[in-house]
Amino acid sequence: MTRTLAATPIDRDAFAGFGDVIETEGAPDKIINQGFCGRWHDRAALDFGDGRAGISLFRAEPRTLPYRLEMVERHPLGSQAFIPMSLVPFLVIVAPDVGGRPGTPRAYVTEPGQAINLHRGTWHGVLTPLHAPGLFAVVDRIGAGDNLEEHWFETPYEVA
Ligand SMILES: NC(=O)N[C@@H](O)C(=O)O
Ligand code: NI
């Protein structure tokens, strides 16, 4: 048995309680490099607590919809940003915290060129590409301590 969860286009305001949508939206904050480059400056709330920032590369198998969501996780000690290395959409699943457990998840699909940053402690599905090559830069906390808490749903969701 599963529960259905509809994926919708990601909305910056709806996502704000969970994280940041990182994109070249509107005019750049600065024009740099002799006018050849626009800078959309400081677009995510990064938080690494007592650790440090790390950049890792993830190559994840693309998934297809409907996607079976069995687990969400959270990183209590730091934020985590998913930055696709190709201009393709990916699936982002987050959930509110309800008394230390995830509430009803929300599923979003990004636009090509968008990246996301999950705020510290946000319940989320693991990195979920929808298209090859599934290559992402991930900016998250490097440091001591247990920075991973998982929650396995008794009844999985079918994300479509
Ligand atoms: N485990 C790991 O490094 N990645 C997860 O945190 C994830 O959200 O994909
Ligand atoms: Ni994670």
PDB file of C-alpha atoms and ligand atoms in Angstrom, residues 73 75 80 124, ligand 2:
ATOM      1  CA  GLU A  73      16.417  12.325   6.213  1.00  0.00           C
ATOM      2  CA  HIS A  75      21.106  16.953   8.716  1.00  0.00           C
ATOM      3  CA  GLN A  80      23.006  20.925   2.148  1.00  0.00           C
ATOM      4  CA  HIS A 124      14.259  15.828   2.697  1.00  0.00           C
TER       5      HIS A 124
HETATM    6 NI    NI B   2      20.822  14.908   2.616  1.00  0.00          NI
END
